[in-house]
Amino acid sequence: MLSRYSLSPMRELWTEETMYRKWLEVEIAVLKALEKLRRIPKGIAEKIAERIKINVENIKEKEKRIKHDLIAFLEHVEEQIGDLSRYFHKGLTSSDVKDTALSLILVEAGRILLNEIEDIKKILLRTAKEYRNTVMIGRTHGMHAEPITFGLKVLSWLSEFERNEERLKEAIENIRYGKISGVVGSYAHIPPEVEEEALSILGLKREKVSTQIIPRDRHAQYIFALSLIGTAVERIAVEIRNLQRTEIGEVEEPFHESQKGSSAMPHKRNPIVSERLCGLSRLLRSYVSVALENVPLWHERDLTHSSSERFLFSEATQILHYMLVKLKEILENLRVNEGSMLKNLDITKGLIYSESVLIGLMEKGVPRKKAYEIVQRDAMRAWKEGRKLLEVLLEDEEVMRNMSEEELKELLSISHHLKHVDAIFRRFEDDSQR
C-alpha cells in the first residue's frame, strides 16, 4: 500500500539526497558561525558551498568500504573542496551533524502534518455545520442511548483534532533543538558561541546540556504526538465502520463507480479505507515503545537507538501523512444517510426518552429511586412486549397520577434533546473569532 504512496512533500524529506543536503547545511552553518566569530577567514563557507555537488551513489560506494556513513560523506566533500577541507568538520562529532540535521527534518515534517490537520479541521467544521440539526441516535456500549445530531458527533472529532494540533505544535517546538558541542557535549574542541551562532542560522535552539547526542526524550514526545493524531484518525475510522454496518447504514465511506467490494460477493461495499487506517494506527502506536526505549542510553551515548531511528521517524511521519490524506478523502466524500438516522431513532419505540420521563416524575415530587423503578419497570415491559413506551406509560396509574398525557408526549419529543445544540456550536464559532 505505502509502496504506491507518492505524496512527495513528506517522502522527499526522507530521501538520502535530502539527508546529505541537511548534513551539508549544518556543516555550512558552522562555517558561517566560525567566520562571524573571526575564527576562520571570511568567505570560506561560500567557497565550500559552491564547490560541493552531492552525489548519493558516490557516498554510498564509499560507505560500503568505510562502514561509516558520516565519514563517507566527509570524504565525498573533501574530494571536492581540496585544501579547504582543513576548515570542514573541525571539532565536530558525527552526532553534531546528524542529530541537528534530524531536528531540521522533523520540524519540516511536522509542518507538513500541521497543514494536513488544518485542512481536516476545515472539512470537519464544514461538515458539522451542514449536519448541525441532523438528528441521530447517540450510542453508549453500542446500545441506543439518547438522541444527538450528526453535527455534534463531528464536532467531537474536530475538538480532538484541535487538541492534537496543539500537541504537535508543542512537539515541533520541543524538537527544534540542535547541538554543536563535540564528542561528549563538553565543547572541548569547539566553543559554545559557535554552537549558538550556527543554530541561530539554522533556526534551531541550543540544548542546555547535551551528551554526544540530543536527548531522546524530545524525540519520544514527537513520536507520541504523532501516535495520538493517528489514534484520532482511527477513532473517526472506527465510527465510520460501525455506522456503515448493514444493520445501521447511517454513514458510508466513498465507494467509487468502478470499485469492487469482494471477489465472491458482488453486493459488498466494504469500508476498506477506514479499516486500513485502523491497522496503520496500530503500527504507528507501536513506534511509541521504540522511541521510549531509545531514551535511556549508556553513559553519554551508545548506538542502540541509531538502527531503529533509521526507520522510526521516516516511517512514522510518512504513515501519519498518508493517514491524514486518506482521511481527508473520506471526509470530503462521506455519504450521510439521514433517512437511516431517522429510521433508527424509532427502533426502540421511544425507550430512548426514559431519562426525560424519570426527570419529569422527579420534578413532580416523586423521589428519584421510586421514579427510576417506575420508568424502568415500564421500559422493560415495553421492550418485552414490543410496544411503544408512551402506550405503556399511559397505562401506568402511578405515572398518570403525576402527569398528563400531554406532558408525557412533550417529554418524549425530540426537541427536548436538541435545545442546546446551538450553544455547543457557538463555542467553536467563538474560538474562530479570537
Coordinates of N, CA and C in Angstrom, one line a residue, residues 128-237:
A128 N -19.7 19.5 10.2 CA -20.5 19.7 11.4 C -21.6 20.7 11.2
K129 N -21.3 21.8 10.6 CA -22.3 22.9 10.3 C -23.4 22.4 9.4
E130 N -23.0 21.6 8.4 CA -24.0 21.1 7.4 C -25.0 20.2 8.1
Y131 N -24.6 19.4 9.1 CA -25.4 18.4 9.7 C -25.7 18.8 11.2
R132 N -25.7 20.1 11.5 CA -25.9 20.6 12.8 C -27.2 20.1 13.4
N133 N -28.2 20.0 12.6 CA -29.6 19.6 13.1 C -30.0 18.3 12.6
T134 N -29.1 17.5 12.0 CA -29.4 16.2 11.5 C -29.5 15.2 12.7
V135 N -30.7 14.8 13.1 CA -30.9 14.0 14.3 C -30.5 12.6 14.1
M136 N -29.8 12.0 15.1 CA -29.5 10.6 15.0 C -29.5 10.1 16.5
I137 N -29.4 8.8 16.6 CA -29.3 8.2 18.0 C -27.8 8.3 18.5
G138 N -27.7 8.7 19.7 CA -26.4 8.5 20.3 C -26.3 7.1 21.0
R139 N -25.1 6.6 21.0 CA -25.0 5.2 21.5 C -23.9 5.1 22.5
T140 N -24.2 4.4 23.6 CA -23.2 4.0 24.6 C -23.2 2.5 24.8
H141 N -22.0 2.0 24.9 CA -21.9 0.5 25.0 C -22.4 -0.2 23.7
G142 N -22.5 0.6 22.6 CA -23.0 0.1 21.4 C -24.5 0.0 21.3
M143 N -25.2 0.5 22.4 CA -26.6 0.4 22.5 C -27.2 1.8 22.4
H144 N -28.5 1.9 21.9 CA -29.1 3.2 21.8 C -29.2 3.9 23.2
A145 N -28.8 5.1 23.2 CA -28.8 5.9 24.4 C -29.9 7.0 24.3
E146 N -29.5 8.2 23.8 CA -30.4 9.3 23.6 C -30.0 10.0 22.3
P147 N -31.0 10.8 21.8 CA -30.7 11.5 20.5 C -29.6 12.5 20.6
I148 N -28.8 12.6 19.5 CA -27.9 13.7 19.3 C -28.1 14.2 17.9
T149 N -27.1 15.0 17.4 CA -27.1 15.2 15.9 C -25.8 14.8 15.4
F150 N -25.8 14.5 14.1 CA -24.6 14.1 13.4 C -23.5 15.2 13.5
G151 N -24.0 16.4 13.5 CA -23.1 17.6 13.6 C -22.4 17.6 14.9
L152 N -23.1 17.2 16.0 CA -22.4 17.2 17.3 C -21.3 16.1 17.3
K153 N -21.6 15.0 16.7 CA -20.6 13.9 16.6 C -19.4 14.4 15.9
V154 N -19.6 15.1 14.8 CA -18.4 15.6 14.0 C -17.7 16.7 14.8
L155 N -18.4 17.5 15.6 CA -17.7 18.5 16.4 C -16.8 17.8 17.4
S156 N -17.2 16.7 17.9 CA -16.3 15.9 18.8 C -15.0 15.5 18.2
W157 N -15.1 15.1 16.9 CA -13.9 14.8 16.1 C -13.0 16.0 15.9
L158 N -13.7 17.1 15.6 CA -13.0 18.4 15.4 C -12.3 18.8 16.7
S159 N -12.9 18.7 17.8 CA -12.3 19.2 19.1 C -11.0 18.4 19.3
E160 N -11.1 17.0 19.0 CA -9.9 16.2 19.3 C -8.8 16.6 18.3
F161 N -9.1 17.0 17.1 CA -8.0 17.4 16.2 C -7.5 18.8 16.6
E162 N -8.3 19.6 17.2 CA -7.7 20.9 17.7 C -6.7 20.6 18.8
R163 N -7.0 19.6 19.7 CA -6.1 19.3 20.8 C -4.8 18.7 20.2
N164 N -5.0 17.8 19.2 CA -3.8 17.2 18.6 C -2.9 18.2 17.8
E165 N -3.6 19.2 17.3 CA -2.8 20.2 16.6 C -1.9 20.9 17.6
E166 N -2.4 21.3 18.8 CA -1.6 21.9 19.8 C -0.5 21.0 20.3
R167 N -0.8 19.7 20.5 CA 0.2 18.8 20.9 C 1.3 18.7 19.9
L168 N 1.0 18.7 18.6 CA 2.0 18.6 17.6 C 2.9 19.9 17.5
K169 N 2.2 21.0 17.7 CA 3.0 22.3 17.7 C 4.0 22.3 18.8
E170 N 3.5 21.8 20.0 CA 4.4 21.7 21.1 C 5.5 20.7 20.9
A171 N 5.2 19.6 20.2 CA 6.3 18.6 20.0 C 7.3 19.1 18.9
I172 N 6.8 19.9 18.0 CA 7.7 20.5 17.0 C 8.6 21.5 17.7
E173 N 8.1 22.3 18.5 CA 8.9 23.3 19.3 C 9.9 22.5 20.2
N174 N 9.5 21.4 20.7 CA 10.4 20.7 21.6 C 11.5 19.9 20.9
I175 N 11.3 19.7 19.6 CA 12.3 19.0 18.8 C 13.2 20.0 18.0
R176 N 12.8 21.3 18.1 CA 13.6 22.3 17.4 C 14.8 22.7 18.1
Y177 N 15.6 21.7 18.4 CA 16.9 21.9 19.1 C 18.0 21.2 18.4
G178 N 19.2 21.8 18.5 CA 20.4 21.2 17.9 C 21.5 21.2 18.9
K179 N 22.6 20.6 18.5 CA 23.8 20.6 19.3 C 25.1 20.6 18.5
I180 N 26.0 21.5 18.8 CA 27.3 21.5 18.2 C 28.3 21.6 19.3
S181 N 28.4 20.5 20.0 CA 29.2 20.6 21.3 C 30.3 19.5 21.4
G182 N 30.5 18.8 20.3 CA 31.6 17.8 20.4 C 31.2 16.4 20.9
V183 N 32.2 15.6 21.1 CA 32.0 14.2 21.3 C 31.3 13.8 22.6
V184 N 31.4 14.5 23.7 CA 30.6 14.3 24.9 C 29.9 15.5 25.4
G185 N 29.8 16.5 24.5 CA 29.0 17.7 24.8 C 29.7 18.7 25.7
S186 N 31.1 18.6 25.7 CA 31.8 19.5 26.6 C 32.5 20.6 25.9
Y187 N 32.3 20.8 24.6 CA 32.8 21.9 23.8 C 34.3 21.9 23.9
A188 N 35.0 20.8 24.0 CA 36.4 20.7 24.2 C 37.1 21.3 23.0
H189 N 36.5 21.1 21.8 CA 37.2 21.5 20.6 C 36.5 22.5 19.7
I190 N 35.3 22.9 20.2 CA 34.6 24.0 19.6 C 33.8 24.7 20.6
P191 N 33.9 26.1 20.7 CA 33.3 26.8 21.8 C 31.8 27.0 21.7
P192 N 31.2 27.2 22.8 CA 29.7 27.3 22.8 C 29.2 28.4 21.9
E193 N 29.9 29.5 21.8 CA 29.4 30.6 21.0 C 29.3 30.2 19.5
V194 N 30.1 29.3 19.0 CA 30.0 28.8 17.7 C 28.6 28.0 17.5
E195 N 28.4 27.2 18.5 CA 27.1 26.4 18.5 C 25.9 27.4 18.5
E196 N 26.0 28.4 19.3 CA 24.8 29.4 19.4 C 24.6 30.1 18.1
E197 N 25.7 30.5 17.5 CA 25.5 31.2 16.2 C 25.1 30.3 15.1
A198 N 25.7 29.1 15.0 CA 25.3 28.1 14.0 C 23.8 27.7 14.1
L199 N 23.4 27.5 15.3 CA 22.0 27.1 15.5 C 21.0 28.2 15.2
S200 N 21.5 29.4 15.4 CA 20.6 30.6 15.1 C 20.5 30.7 13.6
I201 N 21.5 30.4 12.9 CA 21.5 30.4 11.4 C 20.5 29.4 10.9
L202 N 20.5 28.2 11.6 CA 19.6 27.1 11.2 C 18.2 27.2 11.7
G203 N 17.9 28.2 12.6 CA 16.6 28.4 13.1 C 16.3 27.4 14.2
L204 N 17.3 26.9 14.9 CA 17.2 26.0 16.0 C 17.6 26.6 17.3
K205 N 17.2 25.9 18.4 CA 17.6 26.4 19.7 C 18.7 25.5 20.3
R206 N 19.4 26.0 21.2 CA 20.6 25.3 21.8 C 20.1 24.4 22.9
E207 N 20.6 23.1 22.9 CA 20.3 22.2 24.0 C 21.1 22.7 25.2
K208 N 20.4 22.8 26.4 CA 21.1 23.3 27.6 C 22.3 22.4 27.9
V209 N 22.0 21.1 28.0 CA 23.1 20.2 28.2 C 22.9 19.0 27.3
S210 N 23.9 18.8 26.4 CA 23.9 17.6 25.5 C 25.0 16.7 25.9
T211 N 24.8 15.4 25.6 CA 25.9 14.5 25.7 C 26.5 14.4 24.3
Q212 N 26.7 13.3 23.8 CA 27.2 13.2 22.4 C 26.0 13.4 21.4
I213 N 24.8 13.3 22.0 CA 23.5 13.4 21.2 C 22.6 14.4 21.9
I214 N 21.5 14.7 21.1 CA 20.4 15.4 21.6 C 19.6 14.4 22.4
P215 N 19.2 14.8 23.7 CA 18.4 13.8 24.5 C 17.2 13.3 23.8
R216 N 17.0 12.0 23.9 CA 15.9 11.3 23.1 C 14.5 11.4 23.7
D217 N 14.4 12.0 24.9 CA 13.0 12.3 25.4 C 12.3 13.3 24.4
R218 N 13.1 14.1 23.8 CA 12.5 15.1 22.8 C 11.9 14.3 21.7
H219 N 12.6 13.3 21.2 CA 12.1 12.5 20.0 C 10.9 11.7 20.4
A220 N 11.0 11.2 21.7 CA 9.9 10.3 22.2 C 8.6 11.1 22.2
Q221 N 8.7 12.4 22.7 CA 7.5 13.2 22.7 C 6.9 13.5 21.3
Y222 N 7.8 13.6 20.4 CA 7.4 13.9 19.0 C 6.6 12.6 18.5
I223 N 7.2 11.5 18.7 CA 6.5 10.2 18.2 C 5.2 10.0 18.9
F224 N 5.2 10.3 20.2 CA 3.9 10.2 20.9 C 2.8 11.1 20.4
A225 N 3.2 12.3 20.0 CA 2.2 13.3 19.4 C 1.7 12.7 18.1
L226 N 2.6 12.1 17.3 CA 2.1 11.5 16.0 C 1.2 10.4 16.3
S227 N 1.5 9.6 17.3 CA 0.6 8.4 17.6 C -0.8 8.8 18.1
L228 N -0.8 9.9 18.8 CA -2.1 10.5 19.3 C -3.0 11.0 18.1
I229 N -2.3 11.6 17.1 CA -3.0 12.0 15.9 C -3.5 10.8 15.2
G230 N -2.7 9.8 15.0 CA -3.1 8.6 14.4 C -4.3 7.9 15.1
T231 N -4.3 8.0 16.4 CA -5.4 7.4 17.1 C -6.7 8.2 16.9
A232 N -6.5 9.5 16.8 CA -7.7 10.4 16.4 C -8.3 10.0 15.1
V233 N -7.4 9.7 14.1 CA -7.8 9.3 12.8 C -8.6 7.9 13.0
E234 N -8.0 7.0 13.8 CA -8.6 5.7 14.0 C -10.0 5.9 14.6
R235 N -10.1 6.8 15.6 CA -11.4 7.0 16.2 C -12.5 7.3 15.2
I236 N -12.2 8.2 14.3 CA -13.2 8.5 13.2 C -13.4 7.3 12.3
A237 N -12.3 6.6 12.0 CA -12.5 5.5 11.1 C -13.3 4.4 11.7

